[in-house]
mmCIF file of C-alpha atoms in Angstrom:
data_model
loop_
_atom_site.group_PDB
_atom_site.id
_atom_site.type_symbol
_atom_site.label_atom_id
_atom_site.label_comp_id
_atom_site.label_asym_id
_atom_site.label_seq_id
_atom_site.Cartn_x
_atom_site.Cartn_y
_atom_site.Cartn_z
ATOM 1 C CA UNK A 30 -48.538 -11.208 -53.871
ATOM 2 C CA UNK A 31 -48.705 -7.985 -51.800
ATOM 3 C CA UNK A 32 -48.156 -4.742 -53.713
ATOM 4 C CA UNK A 33 -46.454 -1.441 -52.907
ATOM 5 C CA UNK A 34 -48.855 1.247 -54.096
ATOM 6 C CA UNK A 35 -47.514 4.497 -52.611
ATOM 7 C CA UNK A 36 -44.311 5.906 -51.113
ATOM 8 C CA UNK A 37 -43.777 9.387 -49.697
ATOM 9 C CA UNK A 38 -41.065 11.342 -47.876
ATOM 10 C CA UNK A 39 -41.014 14.013 -45.185
ATOM 11 C CA UNK A 40 -37.871 16.129 -45.549
ATOM 12 C CA UNK A 41 -36.446 17.642 -42.331
ATOM 13 C CA UNK A 42 -36.327 21.459 -42.278
ATOM 14 C CA UNK A 43 -32.572 22.173 -42.265
ATOM 15 C CA UNK A 44 -30.613 21.319 -45.427
ATOM 16 C CA UNK A 45 -26.859 21.748 -45.041
ATOM 17 C CA UNK A 46 -24.221 21.329 -47.751
ATOM 18 C CA UNK A 47 -21.336 18.936 -47.217
ATOM 19 C CA UNK A 48 -18.671 21.659 -47.106
ATOM 20 C CA UNK A 49 -20.406 23.315 -44.149
ATOM 21 C CA UNK A 50 -20.511 20.037 -42.221
ATOM 22 C CA UNK A 51 -16.854 19.431 -43.112
ATOM 23 C CA UNK A 52 -15.827 22.827 -41.725
ATOM 24 C CA UNK A 53 -17.766 22.072 -38.538
ATOM 25 C CA UNK A 54 -15.965 18.727 -38.230
ATOM 26 C CA UNK A 55 -12.548 20.283 -38.875
ATOM 27 C CA UNK A 56 -13.131 22.693 -36.010
ATOM 28 C CA UNK A 57 -14.328 19.910 -33.709
ATOM 29 C CA UNK A 58 -11.851 17.144 -34.515
ATOM 30 C CA UNK A 59 -8.629 19.011 -35.414
ATOM 31 C CA UNK A 60 -7.172 18.757 -31.897
ATOM 32 C CA UNK A 61 -7.774 14.991 -31.783
ATOM 33 C CA UNK A 62 -6.262 14.016 -35.135
ATOM 34 C CA UNK A 63 -2.946 15.342 -36.422
ATOM 35 C CA UNK A 64 -3.882 14.041 -39.878
ATOM 36 C CA UNK A 65 -7.279 15.745 -39.819
ATOM 37 C CA UNK A 66 -7.062 17.002 -43.417
ATOM 38 C CA UNK A 67 -6.430 13.479 -44.685
ATOM 39 C CA UNK A 68 -9.365 12.142 -42.650
ATOM 40 C CA UNK A 69 -11.599 14.928 -43.934
ATOM 41 C CA UNK A 70 -11.130 13.369 -47.350
ATOM 42 C CA UNK A 71 -14.142 11.237 -46.365
ATOM 43 C CA UNK A 72 -16.280 14.352 -46.853
ATOM 44 C CA UNK A 73 -14.815 14.980 -50.324
ATOM 45 C CA UNK A 74 -14.845 11.368 -51.491
ATOM 46 C CA UNK A 75 -18.168 10.210 -50.069
ATOM 47 C CA UNK A 76 -20.274 11.472 -53.009
ATOM 48 C CA UNK A 77 -22.618 13.432 -50.700
ATOM 49 C CA UNK A 78 -23.465 17.005 -51.698
ATOM 50 C CA UNK A 79 -25.947 17.928 -48.986
ATOM 51 C CA UNK A 80 -28.019 16.465 -46.174
ATOM 52 C CA UNK A 81 -31.134 17.368 -44.196
ATOM 53 C CA UNK A 82 -31.355 17.630 -40.413
ATOM 54 C CA UNK A 83 -34.064 18.375 -37.877
ATOM 55 C CA UNK A 84 -31.821 20.959 -36.146
ATOM 56 C CA UNK A 85 -29.604 23.694 -37.542
ATOM 57 C CA UNK A 86 -25.840 23.265 -37.277
ATOM 58 C CA UNK A 87 -25.542 25.711 -34.360
ATOM 59 C CA UNK A 88 -27.556 23.274 -32.205
ATOM 60 C CA UNK A 89 -24.736 20.731 -32.425
ATOM 61 C CA UNK A 90 -22.013 23.126 -31.253
ATOM 62 C CA UNK A 91 -22.940 22.788 -27.582
ATOM 63 C CA UNK A 92 -23.233 19.706 -25.397
ATOM 64 C CA UNK A 93 -26.652 18.125 -25.125
ATOM 65 C CA UNK A 94 -27.695 15.488 -22.620
ATOM 66 C CA UNK A 95 -29.149 12.154 -23.709
ATOM 67 C CA UNK A 96 -32.496 13.428 -22.379
ATOM 68 C CA UNK A 97 -32.361 16.594 -24.492
ATOM 69 C CA UNK A 98 -31.438 14.686 -27.649
ATOM 70 C CA UNK A 99 -34.071 12.023 -27.113
ATOM 71 C CA UNK A 100 -36.791 14.574 -26.394
ATOM 72 C CA UNK A 101 -35.845 16.306 -29.649
ATOM 73 C CA UNK A 102 -36.072 12.908 -31.372
ATOM 74 C CA UNK A 103 -39.606 12.268 -30.094
ATOM 75 C CA UNK A 104 -40.838 15.749 -31.002
ATOM 76 C CA UNK A 105 -39.445 15.704 -34.550
ATOM 77 C CA UNK A 106 -40.281 12.030 -35.164
ATOM 78 C CA UNK A 107 -43.943 12.587 -34.364
ATOM 79 C CA UNK A 108 -44.148 15.749 -36.482
ATOM 80 C CA UNK A 109 -42.348 14.370 -39.538
ATOM 81 C CA UNK A 110 -43.878 10.898 -39.212
ATOM 82 C CA UNK A 111 -47.381 12.372 -39.354
ATOM 83 C CA UNK A 112 -46.435 14.391 -42.449
ATOM 84 C CA UNK A 113 -44.996 11.314 -44.205
ATOM 85 C CA UNK A 114 -48.126 9.255 -43.486
ATOM 86 C CA UNK A 115 -50.428 11.999 -44.727
ATOM 87 C CA UNK A 116 -48.403 12.432 -47.924
ATOM 88 C CA UNK A 117 -48.344 8.666 -48.510
ATOM 89 C CA UNK A 118 -52.111 8.228 -48.118
ATOM 90 C CA UNK A 119 -52.932 11.384 -50.126
ATOM 91 C CA UNK A 120 -50.338 10.851 -52.863
ATOM 92 C CA UNK A 121 -51.798 11.938 -56.207
ATOM 93 C CA UNK A 122 -48.637 10.755 -57.997
ATOM 94 C CA UNK A 123 -49.379 7.128 -57.117
ATOM 95 C CA UNK A 124 -53.030 6.972 -55.966
ATOM 96 C CA UNK A 125 -56.343 7.500 -57.740
ATOM 97 C CA UNK A 126 -58.000 8.422 -54.453
ATOM 98 C CA UNK A 127 -57.010 9.336 -50.924
ATOM 99 C CA UNK A 128 -56.789 6.400 -48.535
ATOM 100 C CA UNK A 129 -58.689 7.029 -45.321
ATOM 101 C CA UNK A 130 -56.742 6.571 -42.103
ATOM 102 C CA UNK A 131 -59.391 4.149 -40.860
ATOM 103 C CA UNK A 132 -58.628 1.827 -43.797
ATOM 104 C CA UNK A 133 -55.157 1.097 -42.401
ATOM 105 C CA UNK A 134 -54.983 -2.248 -40.612
ATOM 106 C CA UNK A 135 -51.414 -2.073 -39.290
ATOM 107 C CA UNK A 136 -48.456 0.282 -38.931
ATOM 108 C CA UNK A 137 -44.886 -1.023 -38.926
ATOM 109 C CA UNK A 138 -42.784 1.763 -37.378
ATOM 110 C CA UNK A 139 -39.039 1.445 -38.010
ATOM 111 C CA UNK A 140 -36.358 3.381 -36.138
ATOM 112 C CA UNK A 141 -32.982 2.971 -34.423
ATOM 113 C CA UNK A 142 -32.034 6.557 -33.562
ATOM 114 C CA UNK A 143 -34.161 7.329 -30.506
ATOM 115 C CA UNK A 144 -36.214 5.704 -27.781
ATOM 116 C CA UNK A 145 -39.914 6.199 -27.080
ATOM 117 C CA UNK A 146 -42.466 4.252 -25.070
ATOM 118 C CA UNK A 147 -45.296 4.613 -26.008
ATOM 119 C CA UNK A 148 -43.683 4.267 -29.420
ATOM 120 C CA UNK A 149 -43.840 6.940 -32.107
ATOM 121 C CA UNK A 150 -46.739 5.473 -34.089
ATOM 122 C CA UNK A 151 -48.926 5.462 -30.951
ATOM 123 C CA UNK A 152 -48.247 9.169 -30.513
ATOM 124 C CA UNK A 153 -49.035 9.829 -34.170
ATOM 125 C CA UNK A 154 -52.321 7.944 -33.798
ATOM 126 C CA UNK A 155 -53.381 10.637 -31.332
ATOM 127 C CA UNK A 156 -52.838 13.270 -34.024
ATOM 128 C CA UNK A 157 -54.262 11.527 -37.090
ATOM 129 C CA UNK A 158 -57.700 9.852 -37.169
ATOM 130 C CA UNK A 159 -56.642 6.192 -37.345
ATOM 131 C CA UNK A 160 -58.958 3.487 -36.090
ATOM 132 C CA UNK A 161 -58.279 2.646 -32.451
ATOM 133 C CA UNK A 162 -58.040 -0.979 -33.610
ATOM 134 C CA UNK A 163 -55.084 -0.391 -35.927
ATOM 135 C CA UNK A 164 -52.325 -2.873 -35.114
ATOM 136 C CA UNK A 165 -48.975 -1.404 -34.072
ATOM 137 C CA UNK A 166 -45.681 -3.165 -34.805
ATOM 138 C CA UNK A 167 -42.684 -1.013 -33.782
ATOM 139 C CA UNK A 168 -39.316 -2.442 -34.890
ATOM 140 C CA UNK A 169 -36.161 -1.058 -33.254
ATOM 141 C CA UNK A 170 -32.463 -1.775 -33.704
ATOM 142 C CA UNK A 171 -32.359 -2.902 -37.339
ATOM 143 C CA UNK A 172 -30.333 0.123 -38.417
ATOM 144 C CA UNK A 173 -29.746 0.590 -42.138
ATOM 145 C CA UNK A 174 -31.503 -2.715 -42.900
ATOM 146 C CA UNK A 175 -34.678 -1.592 -41.157
ATOM 147 C CA UNK A 176 -36.561 -0.121 -44.118
ATOM 148 C CA UNK A 177 -36.143 -3.290 -46.161
ATOM 149 C CA UNK A 178 -36.955 -5.430 -43.116
ATOM 150 C CA UNK A 179 -40.106 -3.402 -42.509
ATOM 151 C CA UNK A 180 -41.237 -4.016 -46.087
ATOM 152 C CA UNK A 181 -40.559 -7.735 -45.632
ATOM 153 C CA UNK A 182 -42.539 -7.972 -42.406
ATOM 154 C CA UNK A 183 -45.409 -5.970 -43.930
ATOM 155 C CA UNK A 184 -45.346 -8.361 -46.916
ATOM 156 C CA UNK A 185 -45.750 -11.288 -44.525
ATOM 157 C CA UNK A 186 -48.608 -9.515 -42.752
ATOM 158 C CA UNK A 187 -50.401 -9.007 -46.069
ATOM 159 C CA UNK A 188 -49.898 -12.674 -46.958
ATOM 160 C CA UNK A 189 -51.607 -13.617 -43.697
ATOM 161 C CA UNK A 190 -54.302 -10.948 -44.118
ATOM 162 C CA UNK A 191 -54.808 -10.492 -47.886
ATOM 163 C CA UNK A 192 -57.463 -7.798 -47.465
ATOM 164 C CA UNK A 193 -55.108 -5.618 -45.400
ATOM 165 C CA UNK A 194 -53.705 -2.164 -46.076
ATOM 166 C CA UNK A 195 -50.442 -1.658 -44.170
ATOM 167 C CA UNK A 196 -48.065 1.247 -43.609
ATOM 168 C CA UNK A 197 -44.289 0.967 -43.244
ATOM 169 C CA UNK A 198 -43.114 4.155 -41.533
ATOM 170 C CA UNK A 199 -39.355 4.684 -41.241
ATOM 171 C CA UNK A 200 -38.081 7.500 -39.023
ATOM 172 C CA UNK A 201 -34.345 8.017 -38.588
ATOM 173 C CA UNK A 202 -32.938 11.170 -36.995
ATOM 174 C CA UNK A 203 -29.289 10.143 -37.040
ATOM 175 C CA UNK A 204 -27.998 13.640 -36.300
ATOM 176 C CA UNK A 205 -29.540 13.559 -32.822
ATOM 177 C CA UNK A 206 -27.211 10.708 -31.862
ATOM 178 C CA UNK A 207 -24.148 12.900 -32.574
ATOM 179 C CA UNK A 208 -21.575 12.885 -29.770
ATOM 180 C CA UNK A 209 -19.450 16.059 -29.656
ATOM 181 C CA UNK A 210 -16.933 14.500 -27.288
ATOM 182 C CA UNK A 211 -16.452 11.240 -29.163
ATOM 183 C CA UNK A 212 -13.137 11.690 -30.939
ATOM 184 C CA UNK A 213 -13.138 8.275 -32.594
ATOM 185 C CA UNK A 214 -12.651 7.798 -36.333
ATOM 186 C CA UNK A 215 -16.020 6.009 -36.413
ATOM 187 C CA UNK A 216 -17.690 9.190 -35.186
ATOM 188 C CA UNK A 217 -15.840 11.299 -37.746
ATOM 189 C CA UNK A 218 -16.886 8.974 -40.578
ATOM 190 C CA UNK A 219 -20.441 8.905 -39.245
ATOM 191 C CA UNK A 220 -20.471 12.697 -39.209
ATOM 192 C CA UNK A 221 -19.480 12.702 -42.889
ATOM 193 C CA UNK A 222 -22.218 10.257 -43.850
ATOM 194 C CA UNK A 223 -25.386 10.117 -41.764
ATOM 195 C CA UNK A 224 -28.453 12.316 -42.088
ATOM 196 C CA UNK A 225 -32.075 12.592 -41.008
ATOM 197 C CA UNK A 226 -34.935 11.226 -43.088
ATOM 198 C CA UNK A 227 -38.522 10.022 -42.811
ATOM 199 C CA UNK A 228 -40.512 8.004 -45.340
ATOM 200 C CA UNK A 229 -43.702 5.973 -45.490
ATOM 201 C CA UNK A 230 -44.851 3.186 -47.834
ATOM 202 C CA UNK A 231 -48.336 1.732 -48.326
ATOM 203 C CA UNK A 232 -48.648 -2.014 -49.000
ATOM 204 C CA UNK A 233 -51.839 -3.882 -49.832
ATOM 205 C CA UNK A 234 -52.804 -7.550 -49.908
ATOM 206 C CA UNK A 235 -54.111 -9.485 -52.896
ATOM 207 C CA UNK A 236 -57.770 -9.115 -51.981
ATOM 208 C CA UNK A 237 -57.659 -5.308 -52.017
ATOM 209 C CA UNK A 238 -59.114 -3.803 -55.204
ATOM 210 C CA UNK A 239 -55.894 -2.126 -56.302
ATOM 211 C CA UNK A 240 -57.307 -0.985 -59.667
ATOM 212 C CA UNK A 241 -59.539 1.433 -57.747
ATOM 213 C CA UNK A 242 -56.586 3.090 -55.992
ATOM 214 C CA UNK A 243 -53.522 2.456 -58.200
ATOM 215 C CA UNK A 244 -52.695 5.346 -60.533
ATOM 216 C CA UNK A 245 -49.553 3.875 -62.136
ATOM 217 C CA UNK A 246 -49.950 1.383 -64.977
ATOM 218 C CA UNK A 247 -47.746 -1.087 -63.092
ATOM 219 C CA UNK A 248 -46.466 -1.235 -59.518
ATOM 220 C CA UNK A 249 -43.973 -3.461 -57.705
ATOM 221 C CA UNK A 250 -45.264 -6.602 -56.068
ATOM 222 C CA UNK A 251 -43.114 -8.360 -53.469
ATOM 223 C CA UNK A 252 -42.788 -11.997 -54.489
ATOM 224 C CA UNK A 253 -40.209 -13.276 -51.960
ATOM 225 C CA UNK A 254 -37.920 -12.111 -49.159
ATOM 226 C CA UNK A 255 -34.819 -13.361 -47.368
ATOM 227 C CA UNK A 256 -33.319 -12.300 -44.029
ATOM 228 C CA UNK A 257 -29.737 -13.344 -43.212
ATOM 229 C CA UNK A 258 -27.594 -12.723 -40.120
ATOM 230 C CA UNK A 259 -23.863 -13.330 -40.185
ATOM 231 C CA UNK A 260 -22.524 -15.277 -37.216
ATOM 232 C CA UNK A 261 -20.168 -13.531 -34.768
ATOM 233 C CA UNK A 262 -20.411 -10.122 -36.438
ATOM 234 C CA UNK A 263 -21.883 -7.985 -33.665
ATOM 235 C CA UNK A 264 -18.998 -5.501 -33.836
ATOM 236 C CA UNK A 265 -19.442 -4.585 -37.517
ATOM 237 C CA UNK A 266 -22.003 -1.814 -36.975
ATOM 238 C CA UNK A 267 -24.479 -0.621 -34.390
ATOM 239 C CA UNK A 268 -24.611 1.453 -31.223
ATOM 240 C CA UNK A 269 -22.607 1.392 -28.026
ATOM 241 C CA UNK A 270 -24.924 2.726 -25.340
ATOM 242 C CA UNK A 271 -23.303 4.958 -22.720
ATOM 243 C CA UNK A 272 -24.524 7.518 -20.204
ATOM 244 C CA UNK A 273 -24.390 10.269 -22.843
ATOM 245 C CA UNK A 274 -26.434 8.301 -25.382
ATOM 246 C CA UNK A 275 -25.745 6.302 -28.531
ATOM 247 C CA UNK A 276 -22.159 6.014 -29.796
ATOM 248 C CA UNK A 277 -21.724 4.795 -33.360
ATOM 249 C CA UNK A 278 -19.972 1.495 -34.101
ATOM 250 C CA UNK A 279 -18.851 1.490 -37.722
ATOM 251 C CA UNK A 280 -16.211 -0.972 -38.928
ATOM 252 C CA UNK A 281 -13.822 0.046 -41.691
ATOM 253 C CA UNK A 282 -14.146 -3.524 -42.992
ATOM 254 C CA UNK A 283 -17.784 -3.147 -44.101
ATOM 255 C CA UNK A 284 -17.002 -2.763 -47.851
ATOM 256 C CA UNK A 285 -14.766 -5.856 -47.870
ATOM 257 C CA UNK A 286 -17.337 -7.830 -45.865
ATOM 258 C CA UNK A 287 -19.965 -6.939 -48.452
ATOM 259 C CA UNK A 288 -17.759 -8.012 -51.350
ATOM 260 C CA UNK A 289 -17.051 -11.403 -49.775
ATOM 261 C CA UNK A 290 -20.463 -12.154 -48.264
ATOM 262 C CA UNK A 291 -23.167 -10.572 -50.385
ATOM 263 C CA UNK A 292 -22.892 -12.469 -53.667
ATOM 264 C CA UNK A 293 -23.382 -15.989 -52.194
ATOM 265 C CA UNK A 294 -26.291 -14.573 -50.204
ATOM 266 C CA UNK A 295 -27.931 -13.028 -53.272
ATOM 267 C CA UNK A 296 -27.204 -16.060 -55.472
ATOM 268 C CA UNK A 297 -28.870 -18.406 -52.989
ATOM 269 C CA UNK A 298 -31.948 -16.162 -52.804
ATOM 270 C CA UNK A 299 -32.308 -15.823 -56.573
ATOM 271 C CA UNK A 300 -31.685 -19.544 -57.168
ATOM 272 C CA UNK A 301 -34.446 -20.463 -54.735
ATOM 273 C CA UNK A 302 -36.804 -18.204 -56.685
ATOM 274 C CA UNK A 303 -35.697 -19.427 -60.143
ATOM 275 C CA UNK A 304 -33.897 -16.248 -61.154
ATOM 276 C CA UNK A 305 -30.336 -15.078 -61.662
ATOM 277 C CA UNK A 306 -28.686 -11.662 -61.678
ATOM 278 C CA UNK A 307 -29.218 -11.295 -65.427
ATOM 279 C CA UNK A 308 -32.981 -11.179 -64.758
ATOM 280 C CA UNK A 309 -32.713 -8.126 -62.509
ATOM 281 C CA UNK A 310 -33.823 -4.947 -64.257
ATOM 282 C CA UNK A 311 -34.019 -2.681 -61.178
ATOM 283 C CA UNK A 312 -31.525 -2.763 -58.298
ATOM 284 C CA UNK A 313 -33.201 -1.011 -55.350
ATOM 285 C CA UNK A 314 -30.166 -0.717 -53.077
ATOM 286 C CA UNK A 315 -29.778 1.058 -49.770
ATOM 287 C CA UNK A 316 -26.844 3.441 -50.362
ATOM 288 C CA UNK A 317 -24.861 2.967 -47.178
ATOM 289 C CA UNK A 318 -22.081 5.090 -48.649
ATOM 290 C CA UNK A 319 -20.017 5.365 -51.820
ATOM 291 C CA UNK A 320 -17.769 2.485 -50.787
ATOM 292 C CA UNK A 321 -20.829 0.350 -50.060
ATOM 293 C CA UNK A 322 -22.285 1.089 -53.503
ATOM 294 C CA UNK A 323 -18.938 0.268 -55.108
ATOM 295 C CA UNK A 324 -18.896 -2.992 -53.139
ATOM 296 C CA UNK A 325 -22.336 -3.874 -54.540
ATOM 297 C CA UNK A 326 -21.048 -3.344 -58.069
ATOM 298 C CA UNK A 327 -17.853 -5.321 -57.472
ATOM 299 C CA UNK A 328 -19.470 -8.166 -55.562
ATOM 300 C CA UNK A 329 -22.391 -8.705 -57.931
ATOM 301 C CA UNK A 330 -20.588 -7.684 -61.163
ATOM 302 C CA UNK A 331 -23.248 -5.088 -61.859
ATOM 303 C CA UNK A 332 -22.996 -2.374 -64.510
ATOM 304 C CA UNK A 333 -22.566 0.999 -62.756
ATOM 305 C CA UNK A 334 -25.857 2.182 -64.255
ATOM 306 C CA UNK A 335 -27.675 -0.178 -61.864
ATOM 307 C CA UNK A 336 -26.741 1.983 -58.863
ATOM 308 C CA UNK A 337 -27.486 5.381 -60.423
ATOM 309 C CA UNK A 338 -30.712 5.950 -58.482
ATOM 310 C CA UNK A 339 -29.132 4.918 -55.175
ATOM 311 C CA UNK A 340 -26.162 7.199 -55.921
ATOM 312 C CA UNK A 341 -28.475 10.134 -56.603
ATOM 313 C CA UNK A 342 -30.265 9.615 -53.277
ATOM 314 C CA UNK A 343 -26.906 9.426 -51.478
ATOM 315 C CA UNK A 344 -25.764 12.682 -53.118
ATOM 316 C CA UNK A 345 -28.901 14.603 -52.201
ATOM 317 C CA UNK A 346 -29.739 13.147 -48.779
ATOM 318 C CA UNK A 347 -26.794 11.148 -47.361
ATOM 319 C CA UNK A 348 -27.323 7.906 -45.467
ATOM 320 C CA UNK A 349 -30.602 8.185 -43.523
ATOM 321 C CA UNK A 350 -30.268 4.699 -42.088
ATOM 322 C CA UNK A 351 -33.463 2.636 -42.560
ATOM 323 C CA UNK A 352 -35.395 5.396 -44.357
ATOM 324 C CA UNK A 353 -32.941 5.609 -47.249
ATOM 325 C CA UNK A 354 -34.140 2.555 -49.154
ATOM 326 C CA UNK A 355 -37.692 3.954 -49.160
ATOM 327 C CA UNK A 356 -36.361 7.135 -50.809
ATOM 328 C CA UNK A 357 -34.716 4.889 -53.430
ATOM 329 C CA UNK A 358 -37.861 2.787 -53.835
ATOM 330 C CA UNK A 359 -39.977 5.902 -54.424
ATOM 331 C CA UNK A 360 -37.811 6.798 -57.423
ATOM 332 C CA UNK A 361 -38.224 3.308 -58.865
ATOM 333 C CA UNK A 362 -42.018 3.197 -58.539
ATOM 334 C CA UNK A 363 -42.714 4.545 -62.020
ATOM 335 C CA UNK A 364 -39.557 3.171 -63.686
ATOM 336 C CA UNK A 365 -40.774 -0.398 -63.916
ATOM 337 C CA UNK A 366 -43.013 -1.746 -66.638
ATOM 338 C CA UNK A 367 -45.154 -4.859 -66.450
ATOM 339 C CA UNK A 368 -43.004 -7.968 -66.056
ATOM 340 C CA UNK A 369 -39.834 -6.191 -64.840
ATOM 341 C CA UNK A 370 -37.938 -7.915 -62.030
ATOM 342 C CA UNK A 371 -36.278 -5.953 -59.251
ATOM 343 C CA UNK A 372 -34.052 -6.754 -56.298
ATOM 344 C CA UNK A 373 -34.155 -4.636 -53.143
ATOM 345 C CA UNK A 374 -31.283 -4.951 -50.689
ATOM 346 C CA UNK A 375 -30.123 -3.371 -47.448
ATOM 347 C CA UNK A 376 -27.489 -4.258 -44.851
ATOM 348 C CA UNK A 377 -27.522 -3.518 -41.154
ATOM 349 C CA UNK A 378 -26.398 -4.422 -37.646
ATOM 350 C CA UNK A 379 -26.209 -8.052 -36.824
ATOM 351 C CA UNK A 380 -24.367 -8.051 -39.355
ATOM 352 C CA UNK A 381 -27.483 -8.647 -41.444
ATOM 353 C CA UNK A 382 -28.894 -8.584 -44.947
ATOM 354 C CA UNK A 383 -32.485 -8.115 -46.097
ATOM 355 C CA UNK A 384 -33.413 -9.020 -49.680
ATOM 356 C CA UNK A 385 -36.730 -8.576 -51.485
ATOM 357 C CA UNK A 386 -37.649 -9.834 -54.933
ATOM 358 C CA UNK A 387 -39.961 -7.451 -56.814
ATOM 359 C CA UNK A 388 -42.059 -7.862 -59.944
ATOM 360 C CA UNK A 389 -43.896 -4.970 -61.604
ATOM 361 C CA UNK A 390 -47.525 -5.771 -62.471
#
């Protein structure tokens, strides 16, 4: 089965603590909500301490056109995406040797927070010395599920081409979708939660000599995946596209949907692969928010210790949409020992679920 051999992050340049963002939001939203202090409880209760952004907070205090925001997205996505790729392929923590750019057979580029044609990975290929024959697979619109979906699609690519080395590059600059004049509660909650993040993972097929590049004694192999889309759930999360850009759609019912829907989904997946929840040693969960993590625990009857890593990522970085699960995965890379079973999960627009079964070898 295909293996994940390296994961790396590129942290945006501006790190802002949650209290500063809360004060900014109080100033912006106080005229729209008489109960603003109660609503600002989302900043206190969301478990986030700080987040990173590609622009400083002053940038968001004036109106920006869709063109300005999207141009900023392209510029920062290319810069940070190139850094994440370089760090992933030259990662001495996980690799015995640097992987040459020309060894990469395909790039899966995941994003939902900006628009670019040619897509971001094509622009990066003009900066870094990839082969001109590298396959490009940009995936757009998967939202928070995108990182897990990218790993799943790269897994399938490596099954088809077992000698392949494949990158999954996730770039989410959520802050650049911010709408100053959107006075909805969804926008206020989004402002308390979302952040910018970029990460890259390297997957290899079975015919690659992993002993020559793998530094860790054991690494996670992907043994199975499952994609699920809930019928008639288009309004749960996503974007509403208007003249000014992308407006967040974020249902307050997401935690209750998770509690009612996730367990049957997970149980079916594990049953098909001859496992149950008691076999899971590592829970690699996308931390959509504190309420989402609590819903995982309640739905799957997990001990709270199973979400500690996801909680730590949420505290330090916020919800970076699709990139977040790669940040979580990076912290699990050296936690597993040979034979450990892991479950990776992320939820996104659709309403959709992506599940991956992992085994450390």
